[in-house]
């Protein structure tokens, strides 16, 4: 229970620190065309405090921290020599180097995704638990295979717009996202196993 409460406090502190560093929500103008073809201006803004409050409610509702504790993810990280207190220097570094300020400029685009990610987390946690149990060499092999898959996909003939679109849709994640995820999982797995 104390570890779960510590996680909850750390998560709340990190979210509140991020929210306080974000710029005050200002309206963003969006021009739409009405049926009469004249522009209509709509004002939109993201309130970071409301989004973070919704996110924290979802964390509590989904019992996310309890599920993390039940899966033993924190215990595995502790055995690897990683503690939640190790996150603090990263947060300080992010603040000192302007990363938190840069996030303020992206809040309207990415902050609304936070509750969605938290809602999906209970489904992803068992996958994370299983992924960190896999030997690191498998993760690194999957990263290489993913890059190889991107090479294969891009070597297919570009004979139609549909095939080019499909190649792009497949090649970008195969060449960037999946290798980064697999290498990251491999590094974590090598520390844990």
PDB file of C-alpha atoms in Angstrom:
ATOM      1  CA  UNK A   1       0.000   0.000   0.000  1.00  0.00           C
ATOM      2  CA  UNK A   2       2.755   2.485   0.862  1.00  0.00           C
ATOM      3  CA  UNK A   3       4.480   1.908  -2.464  1.00  0.00           C
ATOM      4  CA  UNK A   4       1.177   2.493  -4.274  1.00  0.00           C
ATOM      5  CA  UNK A   5       0.577   5.681  -2.316  1.00  0.00           C
ATOM      6  CA  UNK A   6       4.118   6.831  -3.088  1.00  0.00           C
ATOM      7  CA  UNK A   7       3.497   6.199  -6.780  1.00  0.00           C
ATOM      8  CA  UNK A   8       0.228   8.133  -6.602  1.00  0.00           C
ATOM      9  CA  UNK A   9       1.939  11.092  -4.935  1.00  0.00           C
ATOM     10  CA  UNK A  10       4.787  11.073  -7.479  1.00  0.00           C
ATOM     11  CA  UNK A  11       2.368  10.864 -10.409  1.00  0.00           C
ATOM     12  CA  UNK A  12       0.205  13.656  -9.000  1.00  0.00           C
ATOM     13  CA  UNK A  13       3.240  15.854  -8.311  1.00  0.00           C
ATOM     14  CA  UNK A  14       4.631  15.298 -11.818  1.00  0.00           C
ATOM     15  CA  UNK A  15       1.284  16.041 -13.460  1.00  0.00           C
ATOM     16  CA  UNK A  16       0.707  19.150 -11.360  1.00  0.00           C
ATOM     17  CA  UNK A  17       4.262  20.383 -11.984  1.00  0.00           C
ATOM     18  CA  UNK A  18       3.745  19.938 -15.705  1.00  0.00           C
ATOM     19  CA  UNK A  19       0.380  21.701 -15.566  1.00  0.00           C
ATOM     20  CA  UNK A  20       1.800  24.643 -13.659  1.00  0.00           C
ATOM     21  CA  UNK A  21       4.609  24.998 -16.183  1.00  0.00           C
ATOM     22  CA  UNK A  22       2.214  25.020 -19.112  1.00  0.00           C
ATOM     23  CA  UNK A  23       1.221  28.357 -20.474  1.00  0.00           C
ATOM     24  CA  UNK A  24      -2.171  29.706 -19.511  1.00  0.00           C
ATOM     25  CA  UNK A  25      -4.709  28.345 -21.945  1.00  0.00           C
ATOM     26  CA  UNK A  26      -5.306  30.851 -24.672  1.00  0.00           C
ATOM     27  CA  UNK A  27      -7.918  30.514 -27.345  1.00  0.00           C
ATOM     28  CA  UNK A  28      -6.828  29.280 -30.727  1.00  0.00           C
ATOM     29  CA  UNK A  29      -8.683  30.541 -33.762  1.00  0.00           C
ATOM     30  CA  UNK A  30      -9.847  28.037 -36.332  1.00  0.00           C
ATOM     31  CA  UNK A  31     -11.444  29.197 -39.556  1.00  0.00           C
ATOM     32  CA  UNK A  32     -14.215  27.038 -40.944  1.00  0.00           C
ATOM     33  CA  UNK A  33     -16.165  27.475 -44.154  1.00  0.00           C
ATOM     34  CA  UNK A  34     -19.910  27.739 -43.673  1.00  0.00           C
ATOM     35  CA  UNK A  35     -22.477  26.576 -46.191  1.00  0.00           C
ATOM     36  CA  UNK A  36     -22.536  30.072 -47.680  1.00  0.00           C
ATOM     37  CA  UNK A  37     -18.724  29.862 -48.238  1.00  0.00           C
ATOM     38  CA  UNK A  38     -17.898  32.585 -45.782  1.00  0.00           C
ATOM     39  CA  UNK A  39     -15.416  31.906 -43.015  1.00  0.00           C
ATOM     40  CA  UNK A  40     -16.700  31.299 -39.509  1.00  0.00           C
ATOM     41  CA  UNK A  41     -14.223  31.582 -36.645  1.00  0.00           C
ATOM     42  CA  UNK A  42     -14.416  29.114 -33.768  1.00  0.00           C
ATOM     43  CA  UNK A  43     -12.369  29.554 -30.582  1.00  0.00           C
ATOM     44  CA  UNK A  44     -10.845  26.417 -29.014  1.00  0.00           C
ATOM     45  CA  UNK A  45      -8.548  25.882 -26.050  1.00  0.00           C
ATOM     46  CA  UNK A  46      -7.367  23.068 -23.825  1.00  0.00           C
ATOM     47  CA  UNK A  47      -7.583  23.598 -20.084  1.00  0.00           C
ATOM     48  CA  UNK A  48      -4.626  21.636 -18.655  1.00  0.00           C
ATOM     49  CA  UNK A  49      -6.057  21.565 -15.137  1.00  0.00           C
ATOM     50  CA  UNK A  50      -9.320  19.982 -16.266  1.00  0.00           C
ATOM     51  CA  UNK A  51      -7.489  17.426 -18.405  1.00  0.00           C
ATOM     52  CA  UNK A  52      -5.122  16.491 -15.577  1.00  0.00           C
ATOM     53  CA  UNK A  53      -8.018  16.255 -13.104  1.00  0.00           C
ATOM     54  CA  UNK A  54      -9.820  13.929 -15.534  1.00  0.00           C
ATOM     55  CA  UNK A  55      -6.632  11.895 -15.933  1.00  0.00           C
ATOM     56  CA  UNK A  56      -6.149  11.515 -12.178  1.00  0.00           C
ATOM     57  CA  UNK A  57      -9.801  10.460 -11.812  1.00  0.00           C
ATOM     58  CA  UNK A  58      -9.239   7.811 -14.504  1.00  0.00           C
ATOM     59  CA  UNK A  59      -6.085   6.590 -12.732  1.00  0.00           C
ATOM     60  CA  UNK A  60      -8.136   6.139  -9.568  1.00  0.00           C
ATOM     61  CA  UNK A  61     -11.169   4.665 -11.338  1.00  0.00           C
ATOM     62  CA  UNK A  62      -9.099   2.139 -13.304  1.00  0.00           C
ATOM     63  CA  UNK A  63      -7.034   1.316 -10.173  1.00  0.00           C
ATOM     64  CA  UNK A  64      -3.976   1.770 -12.355  1.00  0.00           C
ATOM     65  CA  UNK A  65      -1.425   2.049  -9.561  1.00  0.00           C
ATOM     66  CA  UNK A  66      -2.828  -1.053  -7.851  1.00  0.00           C
ATOM     67  CA  UNK A  67      -2.465  -2.969 -11.112  1.00  0.00           C
ATOM     68  CA  UNK A  68       1.133  -1.779 -11.448  1.00  0.00           C
ATOM     69  CA  UNK A  69       1.814  -3.053  -7.921  1.00  0.00           C
ATOM     70  CA  UNK A  70       0.024  -6.368  -8.549  1.00  0.00           C
ATOM     71  CA  UNK A  71       2.106  -7.031 -11.651  1.00  0.00           C
ATOM     72  CA  UNK A  72       5.250  -6.437  -9.622  1.00  0.00           C
ATOM     73  CA  UNK A  73       6.631  -3.897 -12.074  1.00  0.00           C
ATOM     74  CA  UNK A  74       8.002  -1.683  -9.308  1.00  0.00           C
ATOM     75  CA  UNK A  75       9.626  -4.660  -7.589  1.00  0.00           C
ATOM     76  CA  UNK A  76      11.303  -5.668 -10.855  1.00  0.00           C
ATOM     77  CA  UNK A  77      12.573  -2.128 -11.353  1.00  0.00           C
ATOM     78  CA  UNK A  78      13.900  -2.016  -7.771  1.00  0.00           C
ATOM     79  CA  UNK A  79      15.732  -5.309  -8.288  1.00  0.00           C
ATOM     80  CA  UNK A  80      17.361  -3.729 -11.338  1.00  0.00           C
ATOM     81  CA  UNK A  81      18.494  -0.828  -9.185  1.00  0.00           C
ATOM     82  CA  UNK A  82      15.941   1.681 -10.448  1.00  0.00           C
ATOM     83  CA  UNK A  83      13.743   3.580  -7.994  1.00  0.00           C
ATOM     84  CA  UNK A  84      11.016   6.165  -8.388  1.00  0.00           C
ATOM     85  CA  UNK A  85      13.360   8.678  -6.784  1.00  0.00           C
ATOM     86  CA  UNK A  86      15.583   8.231  -9.861  1.00  0.00           C
ATOM     87  CA  UNK A  87      12.897  10.084 -11.846  1.00  0.00           C
ATOM     88  CA  UNK A  88      13.408  13.317  -9.889  1.00  0.00           C
ATOM     89  CA  UNK A  89      16.730  14.268 -11.553  1.00  0.00           C
ATOM     90  CA  UNK A  90      15.128  13.664 -14.950  1.00  0.00           C
ATOM     91  CA  UNK A  91      12.276  16.030 -14.064  1.00  0.00           C
ATOM     92  CA  UNK A  92      14.737  18.660 -12.808  1.00  0.00           C
ATOM     93  CA  UNK A  93      16.814  18.280 -15.989  1.00  0.00           C
ATOM     94  CA  UNK A  94      13.655  18.642 -18.110  1.00  0.00           C
ATOM     95  CA  UNK A  95      12.737  21.864 -16.317  1.00  0.00           C
ATOM     96  CA  UNK A  96      16.256  23.326 -16.493  1.00  0.00           C
ATOM     97  CA  UNK A  97      16.618  22.570 -20.212  1.00  0.00           C
ATOM     98  CA  UNK A  98      13.249  23.970 -21.267  1.00  0.00           C
ATOM     99  CA  UNK A  99      11.577  20.656 -22.044  1.00  0.00           C
ATOM    100  CA  UNK A 100       8.659  21.449 -19.731  1.00  0.00           C
ATOM    101  CA  UNK A 101       8.259  24.881 -21.329  1.00  0.00           C
ATOM    102  CA  UNK A 102       8.265  23.334 -24.783  1.00  0.00           C
ATOM    103  CA  UNK A 103       5.492  21.011 -23.677  1.00  0.00           C
ATOM    104  CA  UNK A 104       3.424  24.085 -22.896  1.00  0.00           C
ATOM    105  CA  UNK A 105       3.432  24.985 -26.549  1.00  0.00           C
ATOM    106  CA  UNK A 106       2.198  21.516 -27.486  1.00  0.00           C
ATOM    107  CA  UNK A 107      -0.499  21.234 -24.830  1.00  0.00           C
ATOM    108  CA  UNK A 108      -3.458  21.868 -27.127  1.00  0.00           C
ATOM    109  CA  UNK A 109      -2.295  19.100 -29.447  1.00  0.00           C
ATOM    110  CA  UNK A 110      -1.181  16.375 -27.032  1.00  0.00           C
ATOM    111  CA  UNK A 111      -2.694  16.997 -23.593  1.00  0.00           C
ATOM    112  CA  UNK A 112      -6.187  15.837 -24.646  1.00  0.00           C
ATOM    113  CA  UNK A 113      -4.616  12.439 -25.459  1.00  0.00           C
ATOM    114  CA  UNK A 114      -3.536  11.906 -21.829  1.00  0.00           C
ATOM    115  CA  UNK A 115      -6.908  10.550 -20.564  1.00  0.00           C
ATOM    116  CA  UNK A 116      -7.082   8.261 -23.598  1.00  0.00           C
ATOM    117  CA  UNK A 117      -3.625   6.859 -22.857  1.00  0.00           C
ATOM    118  CA  UNK A 118      -4.529   6.298 -19.195  1.00  0.00           C
ATOM    119  CA  UNK A 119      -7.741   4.543 -20.255  1.00  0.00           C
ATOM    120  CA  UNK A 120      -5.707   2.187 -22.462  1.00  0.00           C
ATOM    121  CA  UNK A 121      -3.037   1.566 -19.792  1.00  0.00           C
ATOM    122  CA  UNK A 122      -4.817  -1.339 -18.030  1.00  0.00           C
ATOM    123  CA  UNK A 123      -4.743  -3.250 -21.309  1.00  0.00           C
ATOM    124  CA  UNK A 124      -1.085  -2.395 -21.919  1.00  0.00           C
ATOM    125  CA  UNK A 125       0.248  -3.200 -18.434  1.00  0.00           C
ATOM    126  CA  UNK A 126       0.208  -6.999 -18.857  1.00  0.00           C
ATOM    127  CA  UNK A 127       2.017  -6.544 -22.177  1.00  0.00           C
ATOM    128  CA  UNK A 128       4.643  -4.388 -20.476  1.00  0.00           C
ATOM    129  CA  UNK A 129       5.043  -7.013 -17.745  1.00  0.00           C
ATOM    130  CA  UNK A 130       5.497  -9.730 -20.338  1.00  0.00           C
ATOM    131  CA  UNK A 131       7.805  -7.614 -22.500  1.00  0.00           C
ATOM    132  CA  UNK A 132      10.277  -6.919 -19.710  1.00  0.00           C
ATOM    133  CA  UNK A 133      10.477 -10.644 -19.001  1.00  0.00           C
ATOM    134  CA  UNK A 134      11.690 -11.374 -22.539  1.00  0.00           C
ATOM    135  CA  UNK A 135      15.500 -11.554 -22.944  1.00  0.00           C
ATOM    136  CA  UNK A 136      17.093  -8.372 -24.290  1.00  0.00           C
ATOM    137  CA  UNK A 137      18.570 -10.146 -27.316  1.00  0.00           C
ATOM    138  CA  UNK A 138      15.031 -10.917 -28.553  1.00  0.00           C
ATOM    139  CA  UNK A 139      14.086  -7.231 -28.360  1.00  0.00           C
ATOM    140  CA  UNK A 140      17.214  -6.169 -30.233  1.00  0.00           C
ATOM    141  CA  UNK A 141      16.530  -8.853 -32.847  1.00  0.00           C
ATOM    142  CA  UNK A 142      12.969  -7.576 -33.290  1.00  0.00           C
ATOM    143  CA  UNK A 143      14.321  -4.035 -33.755  1.00  0.00           C
ATOM    144  CA  UNK A 144      16.613  -5.242 -36.550  1.00  0.00           C
ATOM    145  CA  UNK A 145      13.798  -7.291 -38.095  1.00  0.00           C
ATOM    146  CA  UNK A 146      11.559  -4.248 -38.055  1.00  0.00           C
ATOM    147  CA  UNK A 147      14.122  -2.170 -39.954  1.00  0.00           C
ATOM    148  CA  UNK A 148      14.525  -5.079 -42.374  1.00  0.00           C
ATOM    149  CA  UNK A 149      10.748  -5.138 -42.841  1.00  0.00           C
ATOM    150  CA  UNK A 150      10.811  -1.441 -43.706  1.00  0.00           C
ATOM    151  CA  UNK A 151      13.492  -2.116 -46.337  1.00  0.00           C
ATOM    152  CA  UNK A 152      11.399  -4.906 -47.850  1.00  0.00           C
ATOM    153  CA  UNK A 153       8.239  -2.775 -47.892  1.00  0.00           C
ATOM    154  CA  UNK A 154       9.989   0.156 -49.562  1.00  0.00           C
ATOM    155  CA  UNK A 155      11.539  -2.095 -52.210  1.00  0.00           C
ATOM    156  CA  UNK A 156       8.099  -3.087 -53.529  1.00  0.00           C
ATOM    157  CA  UNK A 157       7.089  -1.514 -56.863  1.00  0.00           C
ATOM    158  CA  UNK A 158       5.575   1.970 -56.737  1.00  0.00           C
ATOM    159  CA  UNK A 159       3.020   1.316 -59.445  1.00  0.00           C
ATOM    160  CA  UNK A 160       0.007   3.106 -57.963  1.00  0.00           C
ATOM    161  CA  UNK A 161      -0.934   5.786 -55.482  1.00  0.00           C
ATOM    162  CA  UNK A 162      -2.451   3.130 -53.246  1.00  0.00           C
ATOM    163  CA  UNK A 163       0.738   1.086 -53.113  1.00  0.00           C
ATOM    164  CA  UNK A 164       2.815   4.184 -52.309  1.00  0.00           C
ATOM    165  CA  UNK A 165       0.385   5.146 -49.536  1.00  0.00           C
ATOM    166  CA  UNK A 166       0.435   1.608 -48.130  1.00  0.00           C
ATOM    167  CA  UNK A 167       4.239   1.488 -48.269  1.00  0.00           C
ATOM    168  CA  UNK A 168       4.459   4.798 -46.437  1.00  0.00           C
ATOM    169  CA  UNK A 169       1.897   3.700 -43.859  1.00  0.00           C
ATOM    170  CA  UNK A 170       3.891   0.529 -43.136  1.00  0.00           C
ATOM    171  CA  UNK A 171       7.469   1.728 -43.617  1.00  0.00           C
ATOM    172  CA  UNK A 172       7.417   4.714 -41.267  1.00  0.00           C
ATOM    173  CA  UNK A 173       6.486   2.770 -38.110  1.00  0.00           C
ATOM    174  CA  UNK A 174       8.648  -0.188 -39.155  1.00  0.00           C
ATOM    175  CA  UNK A 175      11.691   2.049 -39.604  1.00  0.00           C
ATOM    176  CA  UNK A 176      11.182   4.422 -36.660  1.00  0.00           C
ATOM    177  CA  UNK A 177       8.581   3.600 -34.023  1.00  0.00           C
ATOM    178  CA  UNK A 178       9.001  -0.158 -33.643  1.00  0.00           C
ATOM    179  CA  UNK A 179      12.811  -0.175 -33.573  1.00  0.00           C
ATOM    180  CA  UNK A 180      12.783   2.572 -30.932  1.00  0.00           C
ATOM    181  CA  UNK A 181      10.271   0.637 -28.831  1.00  0.00           C
ATOM    182  CA  UNK A 182      12.165  -2.632 -29.192  1.00  0.00           C
ATOM    183  CA  UNK A 183      15.544  -1.064 -28.399  1.00  0.00           C
ATOM    184  CA  UNK A 184      14.032   0.679 -25.374  1.00  0.00           C
ATOM    185  CA  UNK A 185      12.471  -2.582 -24.207  1.00  0.00           C
ATOM    186  CA  UNK A 186      15.778  -4.339 -24.798  1.00  0.00           C
ATOM    187  CA  UNK A 187      17.673  -1.842 -22.678  1.00  0.00           C
ATOM    188  CA  UNK A 188      15.140  -2.117 -19.840  1.00  0.00           C
ATOM    189  CA  UNK A 189      15.057  -5.892 -20.161  1.00  0.00           C
ATOM    190  CA  UNK A 190      18.864  -6.103 -20.040  1.00  0.00           C
ATOM    191  CA  UNK A 191      18.839  -4.164 -16.770  1.00  0.00           C
ATOM    192  CA  UNK A 192      16.138  -6.405 -15.277  1.00  0.00           C
ATOM    193  CA  UNK A 193      17.333  -9.845 -16.349  1.00  0.00           C
TER     194      UNK A 193
END
